[in-house]
mmCIF file of C-alpha atoms in Angstrom:
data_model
loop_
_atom_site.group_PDB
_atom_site.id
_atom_site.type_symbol
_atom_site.label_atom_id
_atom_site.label_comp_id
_atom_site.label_asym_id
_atom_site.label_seq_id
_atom_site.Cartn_x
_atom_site.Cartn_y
_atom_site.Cartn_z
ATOM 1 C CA UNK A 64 0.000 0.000 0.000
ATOM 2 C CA UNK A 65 2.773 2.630 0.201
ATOM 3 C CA UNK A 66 4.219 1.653 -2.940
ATOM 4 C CA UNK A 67 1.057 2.002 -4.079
ATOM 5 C CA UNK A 68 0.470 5.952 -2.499
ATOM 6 C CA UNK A 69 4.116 6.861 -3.388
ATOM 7 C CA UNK A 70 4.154 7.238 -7.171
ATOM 8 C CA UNK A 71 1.538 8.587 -9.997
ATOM 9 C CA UNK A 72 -0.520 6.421 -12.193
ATOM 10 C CA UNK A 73 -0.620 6.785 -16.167
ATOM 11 C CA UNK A 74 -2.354 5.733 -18.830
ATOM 12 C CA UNK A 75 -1.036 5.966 -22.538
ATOM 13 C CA UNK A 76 -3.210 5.953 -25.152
ATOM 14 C CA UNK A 77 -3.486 7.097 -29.165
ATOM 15 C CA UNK A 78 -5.534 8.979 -30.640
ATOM 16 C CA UNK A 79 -5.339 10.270 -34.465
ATOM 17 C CA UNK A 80 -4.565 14.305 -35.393
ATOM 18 C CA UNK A 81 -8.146 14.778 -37.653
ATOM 19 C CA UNK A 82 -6.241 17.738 -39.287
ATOM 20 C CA UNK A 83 -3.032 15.217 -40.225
ATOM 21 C CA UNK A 84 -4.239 12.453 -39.895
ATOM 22 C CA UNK A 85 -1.176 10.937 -37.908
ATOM 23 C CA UNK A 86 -1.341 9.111 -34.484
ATOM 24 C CA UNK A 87 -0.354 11.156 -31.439
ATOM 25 C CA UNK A 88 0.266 9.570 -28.131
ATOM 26 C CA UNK A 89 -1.148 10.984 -24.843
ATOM 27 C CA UNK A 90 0.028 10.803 -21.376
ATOM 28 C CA UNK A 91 -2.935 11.234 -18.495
ATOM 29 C CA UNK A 92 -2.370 10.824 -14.675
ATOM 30 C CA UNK A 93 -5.216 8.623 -13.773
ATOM 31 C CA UNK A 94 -3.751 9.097 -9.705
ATOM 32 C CA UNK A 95 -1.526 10.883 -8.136
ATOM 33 C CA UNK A 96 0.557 9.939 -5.183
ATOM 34 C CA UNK A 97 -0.449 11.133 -1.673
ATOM 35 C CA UNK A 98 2.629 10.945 0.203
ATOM 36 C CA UNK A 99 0.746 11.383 3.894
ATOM 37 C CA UNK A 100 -0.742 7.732 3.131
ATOM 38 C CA UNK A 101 2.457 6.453 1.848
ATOM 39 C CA UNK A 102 4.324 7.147 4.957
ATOM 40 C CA UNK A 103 1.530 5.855 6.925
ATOM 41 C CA UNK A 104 1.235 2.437 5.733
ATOM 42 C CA UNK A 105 5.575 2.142 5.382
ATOM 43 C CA UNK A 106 5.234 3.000 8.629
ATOM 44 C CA UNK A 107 2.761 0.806 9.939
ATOM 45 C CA UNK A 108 5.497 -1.511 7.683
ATOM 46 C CA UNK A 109 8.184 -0.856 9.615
ATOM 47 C CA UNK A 110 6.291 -0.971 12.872
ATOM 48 C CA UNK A 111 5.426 -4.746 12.090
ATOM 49 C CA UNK A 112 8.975 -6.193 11.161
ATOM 50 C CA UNK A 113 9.411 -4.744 7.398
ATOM 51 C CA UNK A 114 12.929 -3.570 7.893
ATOM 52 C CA UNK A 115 13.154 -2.511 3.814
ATOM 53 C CA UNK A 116 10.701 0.416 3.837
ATOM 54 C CA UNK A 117 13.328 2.491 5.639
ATOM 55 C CA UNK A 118 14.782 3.648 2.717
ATOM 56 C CA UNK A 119 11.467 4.080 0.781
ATOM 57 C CA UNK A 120 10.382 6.949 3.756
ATOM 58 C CA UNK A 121 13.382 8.338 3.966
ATOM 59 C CA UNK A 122 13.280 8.950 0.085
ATOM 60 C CA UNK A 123 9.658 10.060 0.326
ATOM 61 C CA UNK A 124 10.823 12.469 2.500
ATOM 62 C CA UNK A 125 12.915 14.259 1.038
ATOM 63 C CA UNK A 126 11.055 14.958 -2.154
ATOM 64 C CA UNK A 127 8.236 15.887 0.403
ATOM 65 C CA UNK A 128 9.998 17.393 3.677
ATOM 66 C CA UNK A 129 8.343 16.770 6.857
ATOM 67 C CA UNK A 130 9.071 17.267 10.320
ATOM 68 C CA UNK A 131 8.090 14.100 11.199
ATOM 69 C CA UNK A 132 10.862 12.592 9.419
ATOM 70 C CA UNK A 133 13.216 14.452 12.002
ATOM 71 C CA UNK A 134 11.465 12.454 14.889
ATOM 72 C CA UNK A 135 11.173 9.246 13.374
ATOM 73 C CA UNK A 136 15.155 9.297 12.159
ATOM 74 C CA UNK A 137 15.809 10.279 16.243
ATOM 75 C CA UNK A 138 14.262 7.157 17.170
ATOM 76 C CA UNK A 139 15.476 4.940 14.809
ATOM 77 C CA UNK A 140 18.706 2.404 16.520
ATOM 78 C CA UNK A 141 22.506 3.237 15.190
ATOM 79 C CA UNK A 142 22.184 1.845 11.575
ATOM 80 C CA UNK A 143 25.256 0.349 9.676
ATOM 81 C CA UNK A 144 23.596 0.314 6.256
ATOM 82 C CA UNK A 145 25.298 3.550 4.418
ATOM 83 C CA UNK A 146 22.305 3.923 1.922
ATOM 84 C CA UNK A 147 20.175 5.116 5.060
ATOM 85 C CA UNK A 148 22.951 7.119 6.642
ATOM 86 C CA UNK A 149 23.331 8.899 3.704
ATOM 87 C CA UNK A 150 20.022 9.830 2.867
ATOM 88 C CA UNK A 151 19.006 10.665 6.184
ATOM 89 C CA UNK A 152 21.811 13.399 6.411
ATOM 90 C CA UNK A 153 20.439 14.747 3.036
ATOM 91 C CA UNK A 154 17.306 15.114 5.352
ATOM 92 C CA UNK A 155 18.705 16.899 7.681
ATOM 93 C CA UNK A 156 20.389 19.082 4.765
ATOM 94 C CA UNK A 157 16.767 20.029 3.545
ATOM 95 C CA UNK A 158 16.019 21.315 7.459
ATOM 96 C CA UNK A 159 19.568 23.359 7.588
ATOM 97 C CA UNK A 160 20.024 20.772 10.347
ATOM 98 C CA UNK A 161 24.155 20.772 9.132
ATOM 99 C CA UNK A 162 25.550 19.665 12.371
ATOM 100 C CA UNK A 163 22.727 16.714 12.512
ATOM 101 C CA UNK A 164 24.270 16.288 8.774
ATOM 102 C CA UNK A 165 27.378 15.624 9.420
ATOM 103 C CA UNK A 166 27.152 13.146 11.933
ATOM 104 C CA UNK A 167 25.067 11.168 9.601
ATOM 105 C CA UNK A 168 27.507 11.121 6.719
ATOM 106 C CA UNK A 169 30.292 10.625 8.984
ATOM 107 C CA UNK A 170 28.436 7.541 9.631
ATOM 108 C CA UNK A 171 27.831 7.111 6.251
ATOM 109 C CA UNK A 172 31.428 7.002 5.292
ATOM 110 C CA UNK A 173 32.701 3.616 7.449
ATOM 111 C CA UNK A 174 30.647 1.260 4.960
ATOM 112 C CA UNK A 175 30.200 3.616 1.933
ATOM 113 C CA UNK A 176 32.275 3.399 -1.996
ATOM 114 C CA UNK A 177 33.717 6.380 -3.724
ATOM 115 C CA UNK A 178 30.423 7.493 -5.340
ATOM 116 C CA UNK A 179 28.548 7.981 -2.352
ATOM 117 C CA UNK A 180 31.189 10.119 -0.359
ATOM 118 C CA UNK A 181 31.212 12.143 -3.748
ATOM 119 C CA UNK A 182 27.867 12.573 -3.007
ATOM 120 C CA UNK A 183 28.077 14.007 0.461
ATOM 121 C CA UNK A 184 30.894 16.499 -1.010
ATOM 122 C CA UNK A 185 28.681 17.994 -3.398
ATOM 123 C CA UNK A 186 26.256 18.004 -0.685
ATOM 124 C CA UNK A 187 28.010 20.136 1.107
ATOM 125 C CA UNK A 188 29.182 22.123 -1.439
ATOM 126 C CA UNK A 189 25.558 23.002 -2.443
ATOM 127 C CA UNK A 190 24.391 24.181 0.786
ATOM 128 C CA UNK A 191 28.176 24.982 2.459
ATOM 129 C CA UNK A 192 27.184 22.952 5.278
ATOM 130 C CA UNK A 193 30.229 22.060 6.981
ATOM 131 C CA UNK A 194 32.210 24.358 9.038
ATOM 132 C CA UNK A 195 36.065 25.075 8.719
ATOM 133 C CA UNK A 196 38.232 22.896 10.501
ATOM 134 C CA UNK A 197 41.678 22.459 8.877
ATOM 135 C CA UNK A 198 42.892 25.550 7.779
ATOM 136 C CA UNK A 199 41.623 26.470 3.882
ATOM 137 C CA UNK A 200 40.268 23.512 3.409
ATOM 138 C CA UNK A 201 36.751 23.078 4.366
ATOM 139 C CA UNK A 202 34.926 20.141 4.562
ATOM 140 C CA UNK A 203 33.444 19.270 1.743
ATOM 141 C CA UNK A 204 37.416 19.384 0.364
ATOM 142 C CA UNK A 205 37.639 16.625 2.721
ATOM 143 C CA UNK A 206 34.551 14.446 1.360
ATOM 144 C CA UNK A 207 35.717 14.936 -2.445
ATOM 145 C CA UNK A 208 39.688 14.443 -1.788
ATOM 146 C CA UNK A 209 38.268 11.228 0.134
ATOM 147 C CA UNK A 210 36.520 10.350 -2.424
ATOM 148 C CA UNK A 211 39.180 10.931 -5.058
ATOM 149 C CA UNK A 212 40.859 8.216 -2.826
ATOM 150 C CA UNK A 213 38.964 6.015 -3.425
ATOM 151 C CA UNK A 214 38.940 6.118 -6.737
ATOM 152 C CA UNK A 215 35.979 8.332 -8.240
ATOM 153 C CA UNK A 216 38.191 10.528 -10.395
ATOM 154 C CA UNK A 217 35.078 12.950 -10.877
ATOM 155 C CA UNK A 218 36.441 14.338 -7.365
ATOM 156 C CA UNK A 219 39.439 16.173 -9.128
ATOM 157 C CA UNK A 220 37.352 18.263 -11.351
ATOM 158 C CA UNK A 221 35.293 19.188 -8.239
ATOM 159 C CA UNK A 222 38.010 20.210 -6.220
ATOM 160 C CA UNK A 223 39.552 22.023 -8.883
ATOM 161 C CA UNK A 224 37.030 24.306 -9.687
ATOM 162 C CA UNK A 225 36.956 25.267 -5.905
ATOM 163 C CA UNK A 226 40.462 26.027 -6.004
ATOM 164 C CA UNK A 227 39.700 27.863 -9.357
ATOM 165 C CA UNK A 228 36.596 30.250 -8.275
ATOM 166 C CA UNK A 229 37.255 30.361 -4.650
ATOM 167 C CA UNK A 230 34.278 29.201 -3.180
ATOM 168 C CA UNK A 231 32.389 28.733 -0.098
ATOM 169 C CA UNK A 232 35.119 30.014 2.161
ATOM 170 C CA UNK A 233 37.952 28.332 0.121
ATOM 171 C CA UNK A 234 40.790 30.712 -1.101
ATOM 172 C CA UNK A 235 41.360 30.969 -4.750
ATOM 173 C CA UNK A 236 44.508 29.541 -5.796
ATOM 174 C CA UNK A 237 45.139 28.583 -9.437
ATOM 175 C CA UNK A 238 48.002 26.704 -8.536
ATOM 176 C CA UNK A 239 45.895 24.054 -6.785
ATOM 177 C CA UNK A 240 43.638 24.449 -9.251
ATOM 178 C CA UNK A 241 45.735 23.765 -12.357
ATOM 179 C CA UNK A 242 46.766 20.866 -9.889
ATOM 180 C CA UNK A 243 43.630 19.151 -10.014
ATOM 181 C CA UNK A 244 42.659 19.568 -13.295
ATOM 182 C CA UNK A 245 45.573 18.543 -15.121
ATOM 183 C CA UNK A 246 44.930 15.113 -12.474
ATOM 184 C CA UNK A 247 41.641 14.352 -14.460
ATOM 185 C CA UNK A 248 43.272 15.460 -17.916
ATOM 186 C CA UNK A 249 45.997 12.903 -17.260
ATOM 187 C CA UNK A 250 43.592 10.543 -16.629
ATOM 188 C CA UNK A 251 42.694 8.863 -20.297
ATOM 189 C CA UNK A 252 40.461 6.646 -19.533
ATOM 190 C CA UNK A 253 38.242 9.436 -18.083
ATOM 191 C CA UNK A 254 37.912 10.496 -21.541
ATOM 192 C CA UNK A 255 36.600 7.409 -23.000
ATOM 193 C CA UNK A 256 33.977 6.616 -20.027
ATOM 194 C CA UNK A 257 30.608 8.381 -20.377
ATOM 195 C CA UNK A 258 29.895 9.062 -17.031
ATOM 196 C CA UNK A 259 33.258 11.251 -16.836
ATOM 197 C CA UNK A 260 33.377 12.637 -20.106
ATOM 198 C CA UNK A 261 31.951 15.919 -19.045
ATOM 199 C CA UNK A 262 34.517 16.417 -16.270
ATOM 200 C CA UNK A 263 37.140 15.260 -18.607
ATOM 201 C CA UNK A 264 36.597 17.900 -20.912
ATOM 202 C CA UNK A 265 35.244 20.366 -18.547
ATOM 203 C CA UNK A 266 38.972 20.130 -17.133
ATOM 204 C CA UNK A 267 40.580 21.109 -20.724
ATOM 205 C CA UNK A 268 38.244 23.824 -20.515
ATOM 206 C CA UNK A 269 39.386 25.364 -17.311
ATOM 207 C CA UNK A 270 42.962 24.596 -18.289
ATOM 208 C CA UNK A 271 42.904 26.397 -21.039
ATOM 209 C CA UNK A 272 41.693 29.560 -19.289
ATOM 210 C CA UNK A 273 44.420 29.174 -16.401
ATOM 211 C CA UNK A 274 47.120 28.637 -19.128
ATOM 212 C CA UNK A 275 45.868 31.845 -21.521
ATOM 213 C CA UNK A 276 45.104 34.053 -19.213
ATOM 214 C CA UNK A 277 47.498 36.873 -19.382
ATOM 215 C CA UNK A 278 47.964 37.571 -15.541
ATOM 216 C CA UNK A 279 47.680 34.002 -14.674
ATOM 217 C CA UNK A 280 50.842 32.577 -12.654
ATOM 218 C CA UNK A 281 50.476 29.765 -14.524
ATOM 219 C CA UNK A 282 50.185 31.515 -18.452
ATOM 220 C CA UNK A 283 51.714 29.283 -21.005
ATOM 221 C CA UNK A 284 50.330 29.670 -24.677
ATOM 222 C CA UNK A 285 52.116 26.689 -25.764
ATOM 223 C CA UNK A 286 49.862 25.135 -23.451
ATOM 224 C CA UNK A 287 46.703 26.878 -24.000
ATOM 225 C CA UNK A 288 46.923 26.246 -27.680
ATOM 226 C CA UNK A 289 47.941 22.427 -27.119
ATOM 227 C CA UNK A 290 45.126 22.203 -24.924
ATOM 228 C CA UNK A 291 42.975 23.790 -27.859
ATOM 229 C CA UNK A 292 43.558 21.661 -29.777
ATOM 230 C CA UNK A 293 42.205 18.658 -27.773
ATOM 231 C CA UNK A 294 39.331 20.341 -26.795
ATOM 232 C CA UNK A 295 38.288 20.992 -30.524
ATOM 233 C CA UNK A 296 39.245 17.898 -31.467
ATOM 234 C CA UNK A 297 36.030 16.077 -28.886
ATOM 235 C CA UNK A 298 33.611 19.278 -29.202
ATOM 236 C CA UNK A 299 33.960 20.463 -32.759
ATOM 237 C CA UNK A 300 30.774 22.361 -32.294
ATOM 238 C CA UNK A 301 32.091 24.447 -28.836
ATOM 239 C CA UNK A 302 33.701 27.649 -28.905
ATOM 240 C CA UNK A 303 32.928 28.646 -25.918
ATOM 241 C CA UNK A 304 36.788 29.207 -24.465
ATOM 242 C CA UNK A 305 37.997 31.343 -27.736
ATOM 243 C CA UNK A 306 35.739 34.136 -26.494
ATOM 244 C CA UNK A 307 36.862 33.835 -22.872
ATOM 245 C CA UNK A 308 40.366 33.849 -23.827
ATOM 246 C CA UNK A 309 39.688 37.133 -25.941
#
């Protein structure tokens, strides 16, 4: 029953243009969810053994924030699972609870793989959550250089565009930045994976900005145009950084 309250109902059907005569296909809600009954019956669920729902509420609830979910999450015993640690701290993210945040992806972090801690990095990147507690480097450096670590190379591109803009608190330095980037650049099998394509090319990009811009520290046209080069060569159709650079 809260499966069946969490999600709208369609029906597809055809029906024929009279002025084209060609088939058009429509899309009509026949019901729509109604979360309050969904988390009532997972509830009553998870009141009578159903361990499983946990992660269905806590989803529920954050695409429909409640108080409630606050409570219940209170109440709930330590939990080792990483799936609920994490999405229970992006709970407490909706309700500016950071503090409450953080302990739950600290949590989180003991059992959880590289894409999840990239997760709670952008996170707190988003919302700036976490406070400053090493020096430049706030938290959410922490969660993406951790991630890095563990081997989700998307981290490097985060990081460097930090270091690049001089975010939330973190210091600009295109040093660090150029770092970073060239990391992911380096990296050729980024370029051929399609889940880190964008990053791999959205590193050339910045590169080529650090490299051609004329007060950089780090300006190098040999560099700049090398870097062209490759960037034309997988996005014909982008010229984008040939403006910047003028």
């Amino acid at each position: 029953l809260g499966d069946l309250y969490s999600h709208d109902y369609y029906i597809e059907y055809e029906c024929i243009d009279p002025q084209t005569g060609q088939a058009e296909t429509i899309e009509d809600v026949i019901m729509e969810w109604e979360p309050e009954k969904a988390v009532k019956w997972y509830q009553m669920a998870y009141e009578h053994g159903d361990k499983s729902v946990c992660l269905k509420l806590l989803d529920l609830w954050y695409y429909r924030p409640s108080e409630k979910a606050l409570e219940w999450i209170d109440k709930l015993p330590d939990q080792t699972d990483p799936e609920f640690n994490y999405r229970a701290g992006r709970i407490c993210v909706k309700f500016k609870k950071y503090s409450e945040a953080e302990k739950w992806f600290k949590k989180c972090a003991q059992n959880a793989d590289a894409k999840m801690i990239y997760d709670i990095g952008v996170a707190g990147y988003n919302y700036d959550m976490f406070e400053d507690t090493c020096g430049v480097d706030v938290d959410y450096l922490y969660w993406f250089k951790l991630a890095y670590e563990k081997g989700d190379i998307r981290s490097a591109f985060e990081i460097g565009t930090i270091y690049y803009y001089g975010r939330n608190g973190v210091q600009k330095d295109l040093e660090k930045a150029t770092e970073w980037f060239e990391i992911l650049y380096e990296d050729k099998e980024a370029s051929v994976k399609e889940d880190y394509y964008y990053y791999y090319y959205g590193s050339i990009k910045f590169l080529i900005l650090i490299y051609g811009e004329q007060n950089s520290p780090k300006a190098d046209k040999k560099k700049m145009y090398e870097l062209m080069q490759e960037f034309f060569r997988i996005n014909p159709d982008l010229h984008e950084p040939w403006y910047r650079i003028r």
